[in-house]
Structures are given as C-alpha cells and as structure tokens.
Amino acid sequence: MDANMYTLSSRESFLWSYVDKKTLVVNFYCISVLLDITG
C-alpha cells in the first residue's frame, strides 16, 4: 500500500513539474508577443 502511494505521489510530482515548465514556456511566449506588440 505504501509503495503504491509513493509511486502515485512521485508520478503526480513529475506531472506537476512538467505542467509548471509548460506554463513557464507559455508565459514567456505571451510576454514576448506582448513586447512585440507594444514595442
């Protein structure tokens, strides 16, 4: 039981880190587009 919970938590942490990196890339892209529009 504990092993299954550990693998689930590690998988969730991996997914969250992937989502965080993806949102960082999207935010950077949106900021660059806004700078291009205002610049």
N, CA, C and O atoms as a GROMACS GRO file, in nm:
protein
  156
    1MET      N    1   0.084  -0.121   0.000
    1MET     CA    2   0.000   0.000   0.000
    1MET      C    3   0.088   0.126   0.000
    1MET      O    4   0.067   0.218  -0.079
    2ASP      N    5   0.186   0.128   0.088
    2ASP     CA    6   0.273   0.246   0.094
    2ASP      C    7   0.351   0.263  -0.036
    2ASP      O    8   0.372   0.375  -0.082
    3ALA      N    9   0.395   0.152  -0.096
    3ALA     CA   10   0.471   0.160  -0.220
    3ALA      C   11   0.384   0.219  -0.331
    3ALA      O   12   0.430   0.303  -0.408
    4ASN      N   13   0.258   0.174  -0.339
    4ASN     CA   14   0.169   0.228  -0.442
    4ASN      C   15   0.146   0.378  -0.421
    4ASN      O   16   0.146   0.455  -0.517
    5MET      N   17   0.127   0.419  -0.297
    5MET     CA   18   0.107   0.560  -0.269
    5MET      C   19   0.232   0.639  -0.305
    5MET      O   20   0.223   0.752  -0.355
    6TYR      N   21   0.349   0.581  -0.279
    6TYR     CA   22   0.474   0.652  -0.310
    6TYR      C   23   0.489   0.671  -0.461
    6TYR      O   24   0.526   0.780  -0.506
    7THR      N   25   0.460   0.566  -0.539
    7THR     CA   26   0.473   0.578  -0.685
    7THR      C   27   0.371   0.679  -0.737
    7THR      O   28   0.401   0.755  -0.829
    8LEU      N   29   0.251   0.679  -0.680
    8LEU     CA   30   0.149   0.774  -0.723
    8LEU      C   31   0.194   0.916  -0.694
    8LEU      O   32   0.179   1.005  -0.778
    9SER      N   33   0.249   0.939  -0.575
    9SER     CA   34   0.293   1.073  -0.540
    9SER      C   35   0.410   1.116  -0.628
    9SER      O   36   0.416   1.232  -0.670
   10SER      N   37   0.502   1.025  -0.657
   10SER     CA   38   0.616   1.062  -0.742
   10SER      C   39   0.567   1.093  -0.883
   10SER      O   40   0.617   1.185  -0.947
   11ARG      N   41   0.470   1.016  -0.931
   11ARG     CA   42   0.415   1.044  -1.065
   11ARG      C   43   0.344   1.178  -1.066
   11ARG      O   44   0.357   1.255  -1.161
   12GLU      N   45   0.269   1.207  -0.960
   12GLU     CA   46   0.199   1.336  -0.954
   12GLU      C   47   0.299   1.451  -0.950
   12GLU      O   48   0.279   1.553  -1.016
   13SER      N   49   0.406   1.435  -0.873
   13SER     CA   50   0.507   1.541  -0.865
   13SER      C   51   0.573   1.562  -1.001
   13SER      O   52   0.601   1.675  -1.040
   14PHE      N   53   0.597   1.452  -1.075
   14PHE     CA   54   0.655   1.464  -1.209
   14PHE      C   55   0.560   1.538  -1.302
   14PHE      O   56   0.602   1.625  -1.379
   15LEU      N   57   0.431   1.503  -1.295
   15LEU     CA   58   0.332   1.571  -1.380
   15LEU      C   59   0.324   1.719  -1.344
   15LEU      O   60   0.314   1.804  -1.433
   16TRP      N   61   0.327   1.750  -1.214
   16TRP     CA   62   0.318   1.890  -1.174
   16TRP      C   63   0.440   1.968  -1.220
   16TRP      O   64   0.428   2.082  -1.263
   17SER      N   65   0.559   1.906  -1.212
   17SER     CA   66   0.680   1.975  -1.258
   17SER      C   67   0.672   1.998  -1.409
   17SER      O   68   0.714   2.103  -1.458
   18TYR      N   69   0.617   1.901  -1.483
   18TYR     CA   70   0.602   1.916  -1.628
   18TYR      C   71   0.504   2.029  -1.660
   18TYR      O   72   0.527   2.109  -1.750
   19VAL      N   73   0.393   2.034  -1.584
   19VAL     CA   74   0.294   2.140  -1.606
   19VAL      C   75   0.355   2.276  -1.573
   19VAL      O   76   0.331   2.373  -1.645
   20ASP      N   77   0.434   2.284  -1.465
   20ASP     CA   78   0.496   2.411  -1.429
   20ASP      C   79   0.589   2.458  -1.540
   20ASP      O   80   0.589   2.576  -1.575
   21LYS      N   81   0.670   2.367  -1.595
   21LYS     CA   82   0.760   2.406  -1.703
   21LYS      C   83   0.681   2.451  -1.825
   21LYS      O   84   0.719   2.547  -1.892
   22LYS      N   85   0.571   2.382  -1.854
   22LYS     CA   86   0.490   2.419  -1.970
   22LYS      C   87   0.430   2.558  -1.950
   22LYS      O   88   0.431   2.639  -2.043
   23THR      N   89   0.378   2.588  -1.831
   23THR     CA   90   0.319   2.719  -1.808
   23THR      C   91   0.426   2.827  -1.814
   23THR      O   92   0.399   2.939  -1.859
   24LEU      N   93   0.548   2.796  -1.768
   24LEU     CA   94   0.657   2.893  -1.777
   24LEU      C   95   0.685   2.926  -1.923
   24LEU      O   96   0.703   3.043  -1.957
   25VAL      N   97   0.689   2.825  -2.008
   25VAL     CA   98   0.715   2.847  -2.151
   25VAL      C   99   0.602   2.929  -2.212
   25VAL      O  100   0.627   3.020  -2.291
   26VAL      N  101   0.478   2.896  -2.176
   26VAL     CA  102   0.363   2.969  -2.231
   26VAL      C  103   0.366   3.114  -2.184
   26VAL      O  104   0.340   3.205  -2.263
   27ASN      N  105   0.399   3.137  -2.056
   27ASN     CA  106   0.406   3.274  -2.005
   27ASN      C  107   0.516   3.352  -2.076
   27ASN      O  108   0.496   3.468  -2.112
   28PHE      N  109   0.631   3.290  -2.097
   28PHE     CA  110   0.741   3.356  -2.167
   28PHE      C  111   0.700   3.392  -2.310
   28PHE      O  112   0.733   3.500  -2.358
   29TYR      N  113   0.630   3.301  -2.377
   29TYR     CA  114   0.584   3.327  -2.514
   29TYR      C  115   0.485   3.442  -2.518
   29TYR      O  116   0.493   3.529  -2.604
   30CYS      N  117   0.390   3.443  -2.423
   30CYS     CA  118   0.290   3.551  -2.419
   30CYS      C  119   0.358   3.684  -2.391
   30CYS      O  120   0.321   3.786  -2.452
   31ILE      N  121   0.456   3.686  -2.301
   31ILE     CA  122   0.526   3.811  -2.269
   31ILE      C  123   0.603   3.861  -2.391
   31ILE      O  124   0.602   3.981  -2.419
   32SER      N  125   0.669   3.771  -2.462
   32SER     CA  126   0.745   3.812  -2.581
   32SER      C  127   0.650   3.867  -2.688
   32SER      O  128   0.683   3.964  -2.756
   33VAL      N  129   0.532   3.805  -2.703
   33VAL     CA  130   0.434   3.854  -2.801
   33VAL      C  131   0.384   3.992  -2.760
   33VAL      O  132   0.371   4.081  -2.845
   34LEU      N  133   0.356   4.011  -2.631
   34LEU     CA  134   0.309   4.142  -2.584
   34LEU      C  135   0.418   4.247  -2.605
   34LEU      O  136   0.387   4.360  -2.644
   35LEU      N  137   0.543   4.212  -2.580
   35LEU     CA  138   0.652   4.307  -2.602
   35LEU      C  139   0.664   4.341  -2.749
   35LEU      O  140   0.692   4.456  -2.784
   36ASP      N  141   0.644   4.245  -2.836
   36ASP     CA  142   0.649   4.272  -2.981
   36ASP      C  143   0.536   4.366  -3.021
   36ASP      O  144   0.555   4.455  -3.104
   37ILE      N  145   0.417   4.348  -2.962
   37ILE     CA  146   0.302   4.433  -2.997
   37ILE      C  147   0.325   4.576  -2.946
   37ILE      O  148   0.303   4.672  -3.020
   38THR      N  149   0.369   4.589  -2.821
   38THR     CA  150   0.388   4.722  -2.763
   38THR      C  151   0.515   4.787  -2.816
   38THR      O  152   0.522   4.910  -2.827
   39GLY      N  153   0.616   4.707  -2.850
   39GLY     CA  154   0.742   4.761  -2.900
   39GLY      C  155   0.729   4.806  -3.043
   39GLY      O  156   0.825   4.854  -3.102
   0.00000   0.00000   0.00000
